[in-house]
Coordinates of C-alpha atoms and ligand atoms in Angstrom, one line a residue:
M19 CA -8.5 -15.4 -12.0
K20 CA -8.9 -11.6 -12.3
P21 CA -9.4 -10.1 -8.8
R22 CA -12.3 -7.7 -8.2
I23 CA -11.0 -4.2 -8.0
E24 CA -12.9 -1.8 -5.7
I25 CA -12.2 1.9 -5.5
L26 CA -13.2 3.2 -2.1
R27 CA -13.1 6.6 -0.3
G28 CA -12.1 6.5 3.3
D29 CA -9.6 5.6 6.0
I30 CA -7.6 2.5 5.4
T31 CA -7.3 1.8 9.1
K32 CA -11.1 1.1 9.1
I33 CA -10.9 -1.3 6.2
S34 CA -11.4 -5.0 6.6
A35 CA -9.0 -7.0 4.4
D36 CA -6.5 -9.9 4.9
C37 CA -3.7 -7.3 4.5
I38 CA -3.4 -3.6 4.2
V39 CA -0.5 -1.8 2.6
N40 CA 1.4 1.0 4.4
A41 CA 3.1 3.8 2.5
A42 CA 6.1 3.7 4.8
N43 CA 9.4 5.5 4.7
S44 CA 12.6 3.6 4.4
S45 CA 13.4 4.0 8.1
L46 CA 10.2 1.9 9.0
M47 CA 10.0 4.0 12.1
G48 CA 6.6 5.5 11.4
G49 CA 5.8 8.9 10.1
G50 CA 2.9 11.2 9.1
G51 CA 0.0 10.6 6.8
V52 CA -1.2 7.1 6.3
D53 CA 1.9 5.6 8.0
G54 CA 1.1 7.5 11.2
A55 CA -2.5 6.5 11.1
I56 CA -1.6 2.8 10.7
H57 CA 0.9 2.9 13.5
R58 CA -1.6 4.7 15.8
A59 CA -4.3 2.1 15.0
A60 CA -2.0 -0.9 15.2
G61 CA -0.3 0.2 18.5
P62 CA 3.3 0.3 19.7
M63 CA 4.0 -3.4 19.1
L64 CA 4.1 -2.6 15.4
L65 CA 7.0 -0.2 15.8
E66 CA 8.8 -2.9 17.8
E67 CA 8.4 -5.4 14.9
C68 CA 9.5 -2.8 12.4
K69 CA 12.7 -2.1 14.5
K70 CA 13.4 -5.8 14.5
I71 CA 13.1 -5.9 10.7
R72 CA 15.5 -3.0 10.4
R73 CA 18.0 -4.7 12.7
E74 CA 17.8 -8.1 11.2
Q75 CA 17.0 -7.5 7.5
Y76 CA 17.4 -3.9 6.5
P77 CA 20.0 -2.1 8.6
N78 CA 20.3 0.6 5.9
G79 CA 16.5 0.9 5.6
L80 CA 13.9 -0.6 3.2
P81 CA 14.8 0.3 -0.4
I82 CA 12.2 2.1 -2.6
G83 CA 9.8 -0.3 -4.2
R84 CA 10.5 -3.2 -1.8
A85 CA 7.9 -4.7 0.6
V86 CA 8.0 -6.4 4.0
A87 CA 5.1 -7.8 6.1
T88 CA 4.4 -7.5 9.8
K89 CA 1.6 -8.7 12.0
S90 CA -1.4 -6.3 12.3
Y91 CA -1.7 -6.0 16.1
G92 CA -4.6 -3.5 16.9
L93 CA -5.9 -3.8 13.3
A94 CA -6.7 -7.5 13.8
K95 CA -10.0 -6.3 15.1
N96 CA -10.9 -5.3 11.5
G97 CA -10.0 -8.8 10.3
V98 CA -6.5 -7.6 9.1
K99 CA -3.9 -10.3 9.3
Y100 CA -0.8 -8.5 7.9
I101 CA 0.4 -5.0 7.3
I102 CA 2.6 -4.8 4.2
H103 CA 5.1 -1.9 4.3
T104 CA 6.4 -0.5 1.1
V105 CA 8.4 2.6 0.4
G106 CA 7.3 4.8 -2.5
P107 CA 9.5 7.1 -4.6
R108 CA 9.7 10.8 -3.8
A109 CA 8.6 12.9 -6.8
W110 CA 11.4 15.4 -6.5
R111 CA 14.3 12.9 -6.4
D112 CA 13.4 9.4 -7.5
N113 CA 12.1 7.8 -10.6
I114 CA 8.3 7.8 -10.0
E115 CA 8.0 4.6 -12.2
L116 CA 9.4 2.8 -9.1
L117 CA 5.9 3.1 -7.8
K118 CA 5.1 0.1 -10.0
D119 CA 7.5 -2.0 -7.9
C120 CA 5.6 -1.0 -4.7
Y121 CA 2.4 -2.4 -6.0
I122 CA 3.8 -5.5 -7.7
N123 CA 6.0 -6.5 -4.7
S124 CA 3.1 -5.9 -2.3
L125 CA 0.8 -8.1 -4.4
M126 CA 3.5 -10.8 -4.6
L127 CA 4.1 -10.7 -0.9
A128 CA 0.3 -10.8 -0.2
E129 CA 0.0 -13.9 -2.4
Q130 CA 2.9 -15.6 -0.6
L131 CA 1.1 -14.9 2.7
G132 CA -2.1 -16.4 1.3
C133 CA -4.1 -13.2 1.4
K134 CA -7.4 -13.2 -0.5
S135 CA -7.9 -9.5 -0.1
I136 CA -5.6 -6.5 0.0
A137 CA -6.2 -2.8 0.5
F138 CA -3.8 -0.1 -0.9
P139 CA -3.6 3.6 -0.1
A140 CA -2.4 5.9 -2.9
I141 CA 1.3 5.4 -2.2
S142 CA 3.6 8.4 -2.6
T143 CA 0.8 10.9 -3.3
G144 CA 1.0 12.7 0.0
A145 CA 4.3 13.9 1.5
Y146 CA 6.2 12.2 -1.4
G147 CA 4.5 14.4 -3.9
V148 CA 3.5 12.1 -6.8
S149 CA 0.4 13.4 -8.5
I150 CA -2.8 11.4 -8.2
E151 CA -2.9 11.3 -12.0
D152 CA 0.5 9.7 -12.2
S153 CA -0.5 7.3 -9.4
A154 CA -3.7 6.3 -11.2
R155 CA -1.8 5.7 -14.5
I156 CA 0.9 3.6 -12.8
V157 CA -1.7 1.6 -10.7
R158 CA -3.6 1.0 -13.9
S159 CA -0.6 -0.4 -15.7
V160 CA 0.0 -2.9 -12.8
L161 CA -3.7 -4.0 -12.4
K162 CA -4.8 -4.0 -16.0
N163 CA -3.6 -7.5 -16.8
Y164 CA -3.0 -8.7 -13.2
E165 CA -4.2 -12.2 -12.5
S166 CA -3.8 -14.2 -9.3
G167 CA -4.6 -17.7 -8.1
I168 CA -4.9 -16.3 -4.6
I169 CA -6.0 -12.7 -4.4
E170 CA -9.7 -12.2 -5.0
R171 CA -10.2 -8.6 -4.1
I172 CA -8.0 -5.5 -4.4
M173 CA -9.2 -2.4 -2.7
L174 CA -7.9 1.0 -3.6
V175 CA -8.6 3.4 -0.7
L176 CA -8.5 7.1 -1.4
W177 CA -8.5 9.6 1.4
S178 CA -9.8 12.7 -0.4
E179 CA -12.9 13.1 -2.5
R180 CA -10.8 14.6 -5.3
D181 CA -8.4 11.6 -5.3
Y182 CA -11.4 9.3 -5.3
E183 CA -13.0 11.0 -8.3
I184 CA -9.7 10.9 -10.3
Y185 CA -9.2 7.2 -9.5
K186 CA -12.9 6.5 -10.5
K187 CA -12.3 8.3 -13.8
E188 CA -9.0 6.7 -14.6
L189 CA -9.5 3.2 -13.2
G190 CA -13.3 2.9 -13.0
D191 CA -13.4 0.6 -16.0
L192 CA -11.2 -2.0 -14.2
S193 CA -13.6 -2.1 -11.2
Ligands
ADP230 P1 3.7 9.2 1.1 O1 4.8 9.7 2.0 O2 3.9 7.9 0.4 O3 3.3 10.3 0.1 P2 1.4 9.9 2.7 O4 0.8 9.1 3.9 O5 1.9 11.3 2.9 O6 2.4 8.9 2.0 O7 0.2 9.9 1.6 C1 -0.2 8.9 0.8 C2 -1.7 9.0 0.5 O8 -2.4 8.5 1.7 C3 -2.2 10.4 0.3 O9 -3.1 10.4 -0.8 C4 -3.0 10.7 1.6 O10 -4.0 11.6 1.4 C5 -3.5 9.3 1.9 N1 -3.9 9.1 3.4 C6 -3.6 9.7 4.5 N2 -4.1 9.2 5.6 C7 -4.8 8.1 5.1 C8 -5.7 7.1 5.7 N3 -5.9 7.1 7.0 N4 -6.3 6.2 4.9 C9 -6.0 6.2 3.6 N5 -5.3 7.1 2.9 C10 -4.7 8.0 3.7

């Protein structure tokens, strides 16, 4: 089954989906941008669970392209069950094609968790400097032929009007 792809403009902390994806950094200790917004909305228990994941699974930090899930805490009020944390590549030092792994591994984890809907921000396109055009191209390459027995809806949530317009142009035919 091909999931329905929706391109939305707004704040991912206001989205109702079984899971939302966080553009985390490898420390998992929170940060600015969407990461900060998700930690603020979820509350301090989220940081506690992230610290536990660091201690028990990733003492050296979460590698680029990998994904881990936590509970959603304060975001449960939106119907969110899980937050999937993934670390995008930094445009100035990493291979930006690793962004593909962020999306694929987040989708695989969401399936394992039985999520029917998932919302993504435009990972790496803020502080990590990947252009929205490269993001749209890479997301397109992942979603073009993506099928799932579990996921029915994929939401791509863009913060700025410009990013939203570019995603609509580059990915609108998939939605
Ligand atoms: P990264 O470090 O991976 O680049 P950022 O959080 O700096 O992550 O930015 C990723 C994208 O998330 C940017 O396009 C930014 O505009 C967008 N963004 C910031 N806050 C939010 C939010 N609350 N909801 C959705 N997207 C957001």
